[in-house]
Coordinates of C-alpha atoms (C1' of nucleotides) in Angstrom, one line a residue:
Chain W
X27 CA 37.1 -5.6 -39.5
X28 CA 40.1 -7.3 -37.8
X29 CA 40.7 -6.5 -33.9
X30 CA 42.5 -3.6 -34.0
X31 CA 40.0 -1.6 -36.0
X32 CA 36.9 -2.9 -33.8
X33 CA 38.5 -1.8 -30.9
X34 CA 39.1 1.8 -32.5
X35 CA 36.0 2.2 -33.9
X36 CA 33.9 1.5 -30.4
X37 CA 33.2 4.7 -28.3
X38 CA 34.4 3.0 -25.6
X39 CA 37.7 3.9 -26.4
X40 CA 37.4 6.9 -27.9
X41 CA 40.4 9.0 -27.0
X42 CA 43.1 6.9 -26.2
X43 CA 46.6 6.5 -27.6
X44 CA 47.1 4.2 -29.6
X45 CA 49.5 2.5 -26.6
X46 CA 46.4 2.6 -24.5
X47 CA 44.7 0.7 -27.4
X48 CA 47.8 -1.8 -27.7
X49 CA 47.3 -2.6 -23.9
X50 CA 43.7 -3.5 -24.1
X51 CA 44.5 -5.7 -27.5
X52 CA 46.8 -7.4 -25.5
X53 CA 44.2 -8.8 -23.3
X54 CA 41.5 -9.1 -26.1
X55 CA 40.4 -11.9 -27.7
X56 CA 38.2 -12.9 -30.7
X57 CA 35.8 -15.3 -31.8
X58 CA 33.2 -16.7 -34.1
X59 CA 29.2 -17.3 -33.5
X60 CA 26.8 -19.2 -35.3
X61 CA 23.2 -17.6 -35.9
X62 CA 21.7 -18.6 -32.5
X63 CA 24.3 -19.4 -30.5
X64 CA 24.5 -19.0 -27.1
X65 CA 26.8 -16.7 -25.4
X66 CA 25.8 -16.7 -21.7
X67 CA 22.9 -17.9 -19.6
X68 CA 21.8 -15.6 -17.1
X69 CA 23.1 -16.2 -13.7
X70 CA 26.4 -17.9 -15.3
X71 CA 29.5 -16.4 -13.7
X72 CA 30.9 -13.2 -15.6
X73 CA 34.5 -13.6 -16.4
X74 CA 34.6 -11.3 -19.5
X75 CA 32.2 -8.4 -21.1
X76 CA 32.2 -8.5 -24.8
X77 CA 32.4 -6.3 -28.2
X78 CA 30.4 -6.9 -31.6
X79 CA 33.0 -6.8 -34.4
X80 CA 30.4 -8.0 -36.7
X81 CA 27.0 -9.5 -36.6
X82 CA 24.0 -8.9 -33.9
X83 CA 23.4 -10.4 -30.8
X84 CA 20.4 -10.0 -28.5
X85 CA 20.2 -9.6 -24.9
X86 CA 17.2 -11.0 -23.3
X87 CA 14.9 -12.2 -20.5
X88 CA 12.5 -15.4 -20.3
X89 CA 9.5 -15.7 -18.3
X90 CA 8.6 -19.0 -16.2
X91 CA 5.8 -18.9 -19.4
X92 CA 8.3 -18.9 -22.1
X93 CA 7.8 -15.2 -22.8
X94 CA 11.1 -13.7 -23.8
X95 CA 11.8 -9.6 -23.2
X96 CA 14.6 -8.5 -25.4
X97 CA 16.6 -5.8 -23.1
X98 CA 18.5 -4.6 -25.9
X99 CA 20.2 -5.3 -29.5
X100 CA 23.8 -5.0 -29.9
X101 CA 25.2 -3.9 -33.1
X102 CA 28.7 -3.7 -34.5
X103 CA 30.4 -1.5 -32.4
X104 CA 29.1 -1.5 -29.3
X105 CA 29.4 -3.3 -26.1
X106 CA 27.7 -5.5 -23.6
X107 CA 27.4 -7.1 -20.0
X108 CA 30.0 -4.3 -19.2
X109 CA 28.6 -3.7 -15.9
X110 CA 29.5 -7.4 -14.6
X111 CA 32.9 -5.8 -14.0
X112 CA 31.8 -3.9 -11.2
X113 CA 29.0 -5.3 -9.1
X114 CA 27.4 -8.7 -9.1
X115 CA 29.8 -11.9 -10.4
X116 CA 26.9 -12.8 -12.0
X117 CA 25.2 -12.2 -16.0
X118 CA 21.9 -10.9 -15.4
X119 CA 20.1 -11.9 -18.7
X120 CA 20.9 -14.5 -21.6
X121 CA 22.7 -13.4 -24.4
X122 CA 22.4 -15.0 -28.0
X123 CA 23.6 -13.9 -31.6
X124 CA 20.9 -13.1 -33.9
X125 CA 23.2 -14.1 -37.0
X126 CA 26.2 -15.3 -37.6
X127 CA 28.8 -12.8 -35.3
X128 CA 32.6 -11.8 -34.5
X129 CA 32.6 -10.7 -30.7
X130 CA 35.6 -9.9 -29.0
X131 CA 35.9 -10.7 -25.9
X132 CA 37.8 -8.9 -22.7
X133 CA 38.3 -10.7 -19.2
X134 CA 36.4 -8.7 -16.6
X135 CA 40.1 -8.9 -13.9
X136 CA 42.3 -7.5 -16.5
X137 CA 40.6 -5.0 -18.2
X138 CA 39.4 -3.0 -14.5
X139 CA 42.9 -3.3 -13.4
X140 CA 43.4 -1.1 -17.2
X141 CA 40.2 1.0 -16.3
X142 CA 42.1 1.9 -12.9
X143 CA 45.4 3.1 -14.7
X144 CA 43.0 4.9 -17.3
X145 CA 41.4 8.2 -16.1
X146 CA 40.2 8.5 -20.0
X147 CA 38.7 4.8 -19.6
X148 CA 36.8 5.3 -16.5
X149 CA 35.1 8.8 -17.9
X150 CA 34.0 6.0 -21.5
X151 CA 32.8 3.8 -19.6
X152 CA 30.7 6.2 -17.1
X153 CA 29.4 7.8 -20.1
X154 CA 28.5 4.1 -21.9
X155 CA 26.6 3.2 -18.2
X156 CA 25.2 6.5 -18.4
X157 CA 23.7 5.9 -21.6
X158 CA 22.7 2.1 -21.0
X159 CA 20.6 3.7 -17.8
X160 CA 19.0 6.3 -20.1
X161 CA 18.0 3.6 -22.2
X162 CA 16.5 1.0 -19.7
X163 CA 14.5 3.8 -18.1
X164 CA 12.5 4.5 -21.0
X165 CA 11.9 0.5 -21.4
X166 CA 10.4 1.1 -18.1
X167 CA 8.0 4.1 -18.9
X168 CA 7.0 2.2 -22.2
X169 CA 6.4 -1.3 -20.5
X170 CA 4.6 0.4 -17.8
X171 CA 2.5 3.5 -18.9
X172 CA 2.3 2.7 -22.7
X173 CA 0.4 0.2 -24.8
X174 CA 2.0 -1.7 -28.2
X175 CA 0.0 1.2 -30.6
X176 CA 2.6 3.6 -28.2
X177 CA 5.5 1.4 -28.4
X178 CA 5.8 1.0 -31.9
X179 CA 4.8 4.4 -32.9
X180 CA 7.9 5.0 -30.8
X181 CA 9.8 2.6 -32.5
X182 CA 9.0 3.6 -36.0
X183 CA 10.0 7.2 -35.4
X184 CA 13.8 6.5 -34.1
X185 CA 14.3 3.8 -36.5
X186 CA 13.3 6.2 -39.2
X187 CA 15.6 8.8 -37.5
X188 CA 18.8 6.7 -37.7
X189 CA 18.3 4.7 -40.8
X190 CA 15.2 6.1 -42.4
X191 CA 15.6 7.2 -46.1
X192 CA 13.3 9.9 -47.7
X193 CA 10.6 8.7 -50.4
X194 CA 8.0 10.2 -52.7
X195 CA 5.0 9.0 -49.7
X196 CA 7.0 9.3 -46.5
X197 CA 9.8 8.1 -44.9
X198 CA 11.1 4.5 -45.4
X199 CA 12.8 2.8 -42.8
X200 CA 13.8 -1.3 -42.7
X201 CA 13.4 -3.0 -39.6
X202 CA 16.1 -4.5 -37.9
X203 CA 15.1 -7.5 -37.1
X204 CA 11.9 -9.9 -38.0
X205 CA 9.2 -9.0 -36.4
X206 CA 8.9 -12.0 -33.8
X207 CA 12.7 -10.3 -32.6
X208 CA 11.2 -6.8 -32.7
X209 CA 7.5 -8.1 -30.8
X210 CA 10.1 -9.3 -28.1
X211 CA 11.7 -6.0 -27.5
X212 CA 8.9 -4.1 -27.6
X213 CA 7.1 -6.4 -24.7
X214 CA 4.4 -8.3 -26.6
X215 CA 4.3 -10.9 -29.1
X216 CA 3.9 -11.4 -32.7
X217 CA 0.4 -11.7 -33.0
X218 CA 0.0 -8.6 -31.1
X219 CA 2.7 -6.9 -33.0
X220 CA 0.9 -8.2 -36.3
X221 CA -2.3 -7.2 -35.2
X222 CA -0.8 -3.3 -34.3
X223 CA 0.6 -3.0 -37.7
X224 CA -2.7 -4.0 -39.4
X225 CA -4.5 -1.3 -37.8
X226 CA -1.6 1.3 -38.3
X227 CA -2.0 0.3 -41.7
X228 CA -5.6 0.6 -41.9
X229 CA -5.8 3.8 -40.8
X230 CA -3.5 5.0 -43.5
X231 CA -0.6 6.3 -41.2
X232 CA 1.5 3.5 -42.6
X233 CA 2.7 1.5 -45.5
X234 CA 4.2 -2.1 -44.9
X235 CA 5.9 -4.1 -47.3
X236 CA 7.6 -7.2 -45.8
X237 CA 10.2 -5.1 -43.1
X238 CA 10.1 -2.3 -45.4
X239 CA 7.8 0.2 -43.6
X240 CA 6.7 3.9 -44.7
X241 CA 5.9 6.6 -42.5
X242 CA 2.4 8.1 -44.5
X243 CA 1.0 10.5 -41.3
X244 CA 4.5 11.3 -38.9
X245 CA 2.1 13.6 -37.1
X246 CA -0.4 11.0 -36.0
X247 CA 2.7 8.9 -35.3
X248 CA 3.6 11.5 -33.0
X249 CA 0.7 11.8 -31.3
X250 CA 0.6 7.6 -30.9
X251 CA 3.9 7.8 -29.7
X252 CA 3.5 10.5 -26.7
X253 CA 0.7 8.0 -25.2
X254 CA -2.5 10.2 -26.6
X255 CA -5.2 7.3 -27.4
X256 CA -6.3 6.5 -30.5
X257 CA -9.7 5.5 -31.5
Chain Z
X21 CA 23.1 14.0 10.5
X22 CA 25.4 17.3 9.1
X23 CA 26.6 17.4 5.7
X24 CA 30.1 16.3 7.0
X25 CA 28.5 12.8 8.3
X26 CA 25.9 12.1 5.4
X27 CA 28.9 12.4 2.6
X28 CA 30.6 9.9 5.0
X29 CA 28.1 7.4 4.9
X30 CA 27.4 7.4 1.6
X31 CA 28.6 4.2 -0.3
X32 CA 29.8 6.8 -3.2
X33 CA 32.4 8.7 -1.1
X34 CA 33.7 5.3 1.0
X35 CA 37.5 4.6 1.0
X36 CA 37.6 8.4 0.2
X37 CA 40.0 10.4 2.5
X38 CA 39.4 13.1 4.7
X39 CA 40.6 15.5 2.4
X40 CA 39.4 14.0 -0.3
X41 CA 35.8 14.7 1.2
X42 CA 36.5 17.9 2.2
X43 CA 36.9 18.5 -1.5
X44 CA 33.8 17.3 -2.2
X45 CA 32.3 18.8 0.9
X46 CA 33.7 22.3 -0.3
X47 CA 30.8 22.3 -3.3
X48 CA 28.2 20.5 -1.9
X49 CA 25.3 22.4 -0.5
X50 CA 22.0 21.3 1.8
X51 CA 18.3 22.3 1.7
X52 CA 15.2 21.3 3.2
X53 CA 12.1 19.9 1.6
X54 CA 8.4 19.4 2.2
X55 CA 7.0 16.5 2.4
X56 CA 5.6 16.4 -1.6
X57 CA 7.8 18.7 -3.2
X58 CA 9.2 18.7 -6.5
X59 CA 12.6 18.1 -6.8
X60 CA 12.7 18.6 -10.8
X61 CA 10.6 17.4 -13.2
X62 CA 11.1 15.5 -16.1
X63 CA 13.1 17.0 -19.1
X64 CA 14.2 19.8 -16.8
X65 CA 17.9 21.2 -17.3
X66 CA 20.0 19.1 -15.2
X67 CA 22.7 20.8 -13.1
X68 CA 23.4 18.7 -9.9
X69 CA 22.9 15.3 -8.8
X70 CA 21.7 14.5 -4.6
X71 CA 22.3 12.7 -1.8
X72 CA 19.3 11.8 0.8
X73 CA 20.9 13.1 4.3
X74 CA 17.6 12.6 6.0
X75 CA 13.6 11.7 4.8
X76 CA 12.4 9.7 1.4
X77 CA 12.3 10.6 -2.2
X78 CA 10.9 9.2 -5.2
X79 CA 11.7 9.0 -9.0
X80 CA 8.6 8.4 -11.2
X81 CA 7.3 8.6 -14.5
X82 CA 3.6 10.1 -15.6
X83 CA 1.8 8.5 -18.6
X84 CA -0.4 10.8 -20.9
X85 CA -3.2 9.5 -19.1
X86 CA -1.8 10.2 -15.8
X87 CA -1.1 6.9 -14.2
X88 CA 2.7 6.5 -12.4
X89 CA 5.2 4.4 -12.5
X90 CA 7.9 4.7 -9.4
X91 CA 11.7 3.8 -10.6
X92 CA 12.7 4.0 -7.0
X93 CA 12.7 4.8 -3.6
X94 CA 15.7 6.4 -2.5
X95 CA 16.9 6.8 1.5
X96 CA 19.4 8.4 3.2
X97 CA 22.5 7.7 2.5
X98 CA 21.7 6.8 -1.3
X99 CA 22.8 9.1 -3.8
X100 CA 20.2 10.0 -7.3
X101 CA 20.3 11.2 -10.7
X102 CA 24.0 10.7 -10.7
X103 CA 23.7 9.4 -14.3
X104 CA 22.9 13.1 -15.2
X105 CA 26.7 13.6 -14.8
X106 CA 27.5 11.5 -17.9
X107 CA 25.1 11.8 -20.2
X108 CA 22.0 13.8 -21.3
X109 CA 22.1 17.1 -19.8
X110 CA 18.4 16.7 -18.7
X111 CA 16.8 14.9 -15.9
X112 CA 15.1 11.6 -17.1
X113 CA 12.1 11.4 -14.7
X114 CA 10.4 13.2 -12.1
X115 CA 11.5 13.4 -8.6
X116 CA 9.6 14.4 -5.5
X117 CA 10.0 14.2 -1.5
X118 CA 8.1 11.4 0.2
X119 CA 8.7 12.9 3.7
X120 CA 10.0 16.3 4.7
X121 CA 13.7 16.0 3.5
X122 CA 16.8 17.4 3.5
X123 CA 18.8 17.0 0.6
X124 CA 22.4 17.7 -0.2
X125 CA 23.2 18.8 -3.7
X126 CA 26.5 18.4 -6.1
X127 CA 26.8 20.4 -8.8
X128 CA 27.3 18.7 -12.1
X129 CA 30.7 20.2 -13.3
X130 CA 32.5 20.5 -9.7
X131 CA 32.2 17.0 -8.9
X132 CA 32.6 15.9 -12.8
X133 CA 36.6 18.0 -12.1
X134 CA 36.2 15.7 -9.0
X135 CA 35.9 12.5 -10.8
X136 CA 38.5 12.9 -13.3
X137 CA 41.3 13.5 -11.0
X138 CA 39.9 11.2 -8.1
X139 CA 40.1 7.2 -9.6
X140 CA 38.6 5.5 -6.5
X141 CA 35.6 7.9 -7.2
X142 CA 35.4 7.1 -10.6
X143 CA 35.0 3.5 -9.6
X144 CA 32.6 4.2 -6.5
X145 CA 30.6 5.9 -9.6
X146 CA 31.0 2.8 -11.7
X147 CA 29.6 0.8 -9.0
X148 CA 26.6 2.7 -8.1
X149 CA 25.6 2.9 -11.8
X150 CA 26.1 -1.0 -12.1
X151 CA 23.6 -1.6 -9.4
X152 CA 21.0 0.6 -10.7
X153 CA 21.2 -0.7 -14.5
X154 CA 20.9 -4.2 -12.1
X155 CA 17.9 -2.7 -10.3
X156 CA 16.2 -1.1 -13.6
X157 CA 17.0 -4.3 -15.6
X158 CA 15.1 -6.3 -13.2
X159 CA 13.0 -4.1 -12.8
X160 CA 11.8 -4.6 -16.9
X161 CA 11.9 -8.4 -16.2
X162 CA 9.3 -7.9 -13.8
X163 CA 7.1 -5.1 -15.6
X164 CA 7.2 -7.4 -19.0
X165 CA 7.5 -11.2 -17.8
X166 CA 4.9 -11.2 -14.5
X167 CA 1.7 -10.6 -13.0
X168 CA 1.1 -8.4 -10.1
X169 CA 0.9 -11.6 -7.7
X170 CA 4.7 -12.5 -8.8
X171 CA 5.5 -8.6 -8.4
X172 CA 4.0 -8.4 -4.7
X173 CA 5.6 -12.0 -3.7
X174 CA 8.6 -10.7 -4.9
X175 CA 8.7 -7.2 -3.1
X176 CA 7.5 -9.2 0.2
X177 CA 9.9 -11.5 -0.1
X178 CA 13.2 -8.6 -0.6
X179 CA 11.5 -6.4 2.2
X180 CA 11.4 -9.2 5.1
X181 CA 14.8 -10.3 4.3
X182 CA 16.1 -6.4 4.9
X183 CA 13.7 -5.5 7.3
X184 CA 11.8 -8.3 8.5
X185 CA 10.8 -9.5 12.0
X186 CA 10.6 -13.5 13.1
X187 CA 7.6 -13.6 15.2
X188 CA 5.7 -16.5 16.1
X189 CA 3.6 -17.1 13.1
X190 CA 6.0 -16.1 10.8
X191 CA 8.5 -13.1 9.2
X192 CA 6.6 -9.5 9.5
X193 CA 8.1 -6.7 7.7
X194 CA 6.6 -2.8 7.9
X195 CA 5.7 -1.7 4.2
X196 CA 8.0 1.3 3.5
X197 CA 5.7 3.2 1.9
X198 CA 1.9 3.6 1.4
X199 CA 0.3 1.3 -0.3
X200 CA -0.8 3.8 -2.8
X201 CA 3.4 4.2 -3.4
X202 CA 3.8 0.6 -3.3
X203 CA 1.4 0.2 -6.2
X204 CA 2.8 2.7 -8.7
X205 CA 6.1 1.1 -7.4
X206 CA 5.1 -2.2 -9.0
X207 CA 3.5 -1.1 -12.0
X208 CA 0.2 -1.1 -11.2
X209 CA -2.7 0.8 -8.8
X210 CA -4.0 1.1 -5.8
X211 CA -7.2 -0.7 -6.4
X212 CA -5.4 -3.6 -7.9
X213 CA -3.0 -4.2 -5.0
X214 CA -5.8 -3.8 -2.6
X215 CA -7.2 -6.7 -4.3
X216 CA -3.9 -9.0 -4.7
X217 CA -3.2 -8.8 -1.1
X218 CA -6.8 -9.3 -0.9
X219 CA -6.3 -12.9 -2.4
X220 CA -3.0 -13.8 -0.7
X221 CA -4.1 -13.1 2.7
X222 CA -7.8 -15.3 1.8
X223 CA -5.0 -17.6 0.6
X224 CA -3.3 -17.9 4.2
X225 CA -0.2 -17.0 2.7
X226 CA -0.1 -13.5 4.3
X227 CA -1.6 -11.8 7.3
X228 CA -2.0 -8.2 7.0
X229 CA -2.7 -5.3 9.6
X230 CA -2.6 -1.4 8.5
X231 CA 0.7 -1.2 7.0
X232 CA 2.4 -4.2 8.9
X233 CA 2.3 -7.8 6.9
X234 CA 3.5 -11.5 8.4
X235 CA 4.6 -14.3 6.3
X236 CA 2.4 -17.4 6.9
X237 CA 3.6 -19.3 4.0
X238 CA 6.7 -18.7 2.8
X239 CA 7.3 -21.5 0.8
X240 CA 4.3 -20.9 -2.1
X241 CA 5.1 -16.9 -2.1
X242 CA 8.9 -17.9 -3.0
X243 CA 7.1 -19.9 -6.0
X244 CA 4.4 -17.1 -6.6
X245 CA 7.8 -14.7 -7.3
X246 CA 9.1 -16.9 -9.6
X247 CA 6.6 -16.5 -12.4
X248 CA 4.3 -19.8 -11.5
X249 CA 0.7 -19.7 -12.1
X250 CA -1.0 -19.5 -8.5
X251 CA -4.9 -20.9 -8.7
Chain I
dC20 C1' 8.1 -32.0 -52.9
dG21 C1' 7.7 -32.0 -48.1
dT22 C1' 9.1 -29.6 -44.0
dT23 C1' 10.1 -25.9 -41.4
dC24 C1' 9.8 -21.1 -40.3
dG25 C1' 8.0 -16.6 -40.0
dC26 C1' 4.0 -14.2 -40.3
dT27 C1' -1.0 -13.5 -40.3
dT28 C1' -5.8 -14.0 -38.9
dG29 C1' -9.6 -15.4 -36.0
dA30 C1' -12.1 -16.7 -31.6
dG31 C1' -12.0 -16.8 -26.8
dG32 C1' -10.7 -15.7 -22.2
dC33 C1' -8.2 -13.5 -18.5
dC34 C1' -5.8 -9.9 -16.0
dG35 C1' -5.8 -5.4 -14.9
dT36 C1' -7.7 -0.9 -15.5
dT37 C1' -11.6 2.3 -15.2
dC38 C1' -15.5 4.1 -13.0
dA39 C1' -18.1 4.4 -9.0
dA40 C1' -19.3 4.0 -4.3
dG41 C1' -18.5 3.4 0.5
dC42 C1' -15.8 3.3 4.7
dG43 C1' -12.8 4.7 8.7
dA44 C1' -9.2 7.9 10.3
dC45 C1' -7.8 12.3 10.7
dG46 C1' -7.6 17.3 10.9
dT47 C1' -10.0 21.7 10.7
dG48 C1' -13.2 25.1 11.6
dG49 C1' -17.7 26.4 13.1
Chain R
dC6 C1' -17.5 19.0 20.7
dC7 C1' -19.5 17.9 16.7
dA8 C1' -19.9 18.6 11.6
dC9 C1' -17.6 18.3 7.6
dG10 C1' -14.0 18.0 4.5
dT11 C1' -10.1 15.4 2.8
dC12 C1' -7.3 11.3 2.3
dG13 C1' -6.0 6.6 1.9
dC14 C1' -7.9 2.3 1.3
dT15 C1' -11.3 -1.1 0.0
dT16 C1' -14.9 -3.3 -2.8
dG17 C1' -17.9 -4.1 -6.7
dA18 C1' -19.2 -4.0 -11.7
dA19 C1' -18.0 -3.5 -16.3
dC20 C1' -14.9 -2.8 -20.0
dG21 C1' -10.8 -3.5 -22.8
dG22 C1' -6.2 -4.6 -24.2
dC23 C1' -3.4 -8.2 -24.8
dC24 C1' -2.3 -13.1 -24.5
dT25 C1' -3.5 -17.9 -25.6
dC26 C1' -4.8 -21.3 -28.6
dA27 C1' -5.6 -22.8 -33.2
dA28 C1' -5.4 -22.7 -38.0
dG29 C1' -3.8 -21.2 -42.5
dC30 C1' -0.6 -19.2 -45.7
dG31 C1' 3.7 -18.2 -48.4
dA32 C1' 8.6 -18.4 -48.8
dA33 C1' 12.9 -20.7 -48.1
dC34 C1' 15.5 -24.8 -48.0
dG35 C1' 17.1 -29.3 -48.1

DNA sequence: CGTTCGCTTGAGGCCGTTCAAGCGACGTGG
DNA sequence: CCACGTCGCTTGAACGGCCTCAAGCGAACG
């Protein structure tokens, strides 16, 4: 996927002439990421947001412990830190690749100075806020008013919404990430997260074979999900 | 404060002209609430985002077991569930009067006409949504990455500096809430918090009377907020 | 073949919640 | 004016979920 097309293919600019598209390449650039690299520290100065042409990155928060909290994974397509351009100078979380990645990148000065010529740009990236808020706020209610069992449950059923694939038992779904990345992002740690899948497993409502997971019982998952508690 | 003067002093509608706000003024509409009252309820059919001209709301979650997690506090002059506009056409959270209130309402598709031909309130709107993804992404740090001790520090610390008062022992601030509030604002309960400031106060890093707190030690609660273990 | 890495499993302990009771302030009605 | 209810807050005891620490295991890789 060369520049061009990763720009296209990004909601964010969904809807714009192709000279609107030729503007923002002009200020674009690209470049290459090792697995683990480190794109910004949190509280670094923002001078550009960024696009995933290819690879993963992770967004993410460390405790005084150690403890890290993934905020969110970024996958081809889709951006992130977009809302340094408009408050705060500042990153407010570290950002690393999870393997080896193509981000472009767009300097925060010139790209708002497009957003204010770009009525079309301005709606995008409302929406792409919009959605980023949506997303954080249910990381709140999880983190705060559910435990792991809850969280994954949750996890398990979007994952096997967007990429799960019908079988003879249930619905198979691959996980994302490993599971020390997906512990992270769900607020525990892998012990805990191996623990949680034990029992799920135990009590028949799932089937787990390396990061291969099958939904057996979607209802009970259901139920797990929505908070109910389990015995 | 009329409807005129709140939309004025609103950080959304600033830099706006007067007939710009008459626009906005011309579909905006104001109604009284009871202290307690529902505002909408979670998953309800969103049709208009608000503006606080006078008293206290909250947003909050409920868990299946009933416990409640605040998202925020909002006061006059703030502006919530904006991000309704953009995405989702349903209201993320619950959302209820603190105080008797009166409230001014926007409909959803007047002001979205508004926004599209009106650039400096696109980018007022890009603003506001970058603080609260700022506020909410913090807000996940805190929830995931540290105890209630680091929470409280932390909210004592933000509330002298706004509206603190140097006395002779130290910085007293006025709690803007309950403490009831102020627990389910920082994830936890009333019980718990009674006991944490409790601990700090035996600790002679607070003094507390009713709903007015002073500052002893300012130094160890800064370290307490950061995430360090306090014996 | 040794090392590293991701994952799993166990034991122990801590923080925070739950359950329960008590207290003072406040408002209402007898 | 007092009795009684509610409400917000506090305190105690006990439980439990999750983290910490520690060890072991298989797979990948140099």
């Amino acid at each position: 996927m060369d520049l061009h097309q990763a720009l296209k293919s990004s909601f964010l600019f969904s809807g714009l002439t192709e000279a609107e598209l030729s503007q923002i390449q002009a200020i674009a650039g690209i470049k290459q990421y090792a697995k683990g690299e480190l794109i910004f520290a949190e509280g670094k100065e923002a001078t550009c947001f960024y696009i995933v042409a290819s690879g993963q990155v992770k967004l993410y928060k460390i405790s005084a412990q150690g403890k890290e909290q993934i905020l969110h994974i970024v996958n081809p397509g889709e951006t992130f830190a977009e809302a340094v351009m408009f408050s705060g100078g500042h990153y407010p979380a570290f950002s690393e690749t999870l393997s080896h990645s193509r981000l472009i990148h767009l300097p925060k000065e010139a790209f708002l100075q497009l957003i204010k010529q770009n009525p079309q740009l301005s709606l995008n990236m409302l929406a792409t806020l919009s959605k980023l808020l949506r997303r954080l706020n249910r990381l709140v209610e999880e983190l705060s008013l559910k435990d792991v069992s809850s969280r994954l449950a949750q996890y398990l059923i979007e994952q096997s919404r967007q990429t799960g694939q019908p079988t003879e038992t249930g619905v198979q779904l691959e996980l994302d990430a490993s599971k020390t990345q997906l512990a992270s992002r769900l607020g525990t740690i892998s012990e805990t997260l191996s623990r949680t899948l034990r029992k799920l497993k135990q009590a028949g409502i799932i089937q787990v074979k390396g990061n291969l997971i099958t939904i057996l019982d979607l209802d009970t998952l259901n139920e797990m999900a929505s908070g109910a508690k389990y015995d």
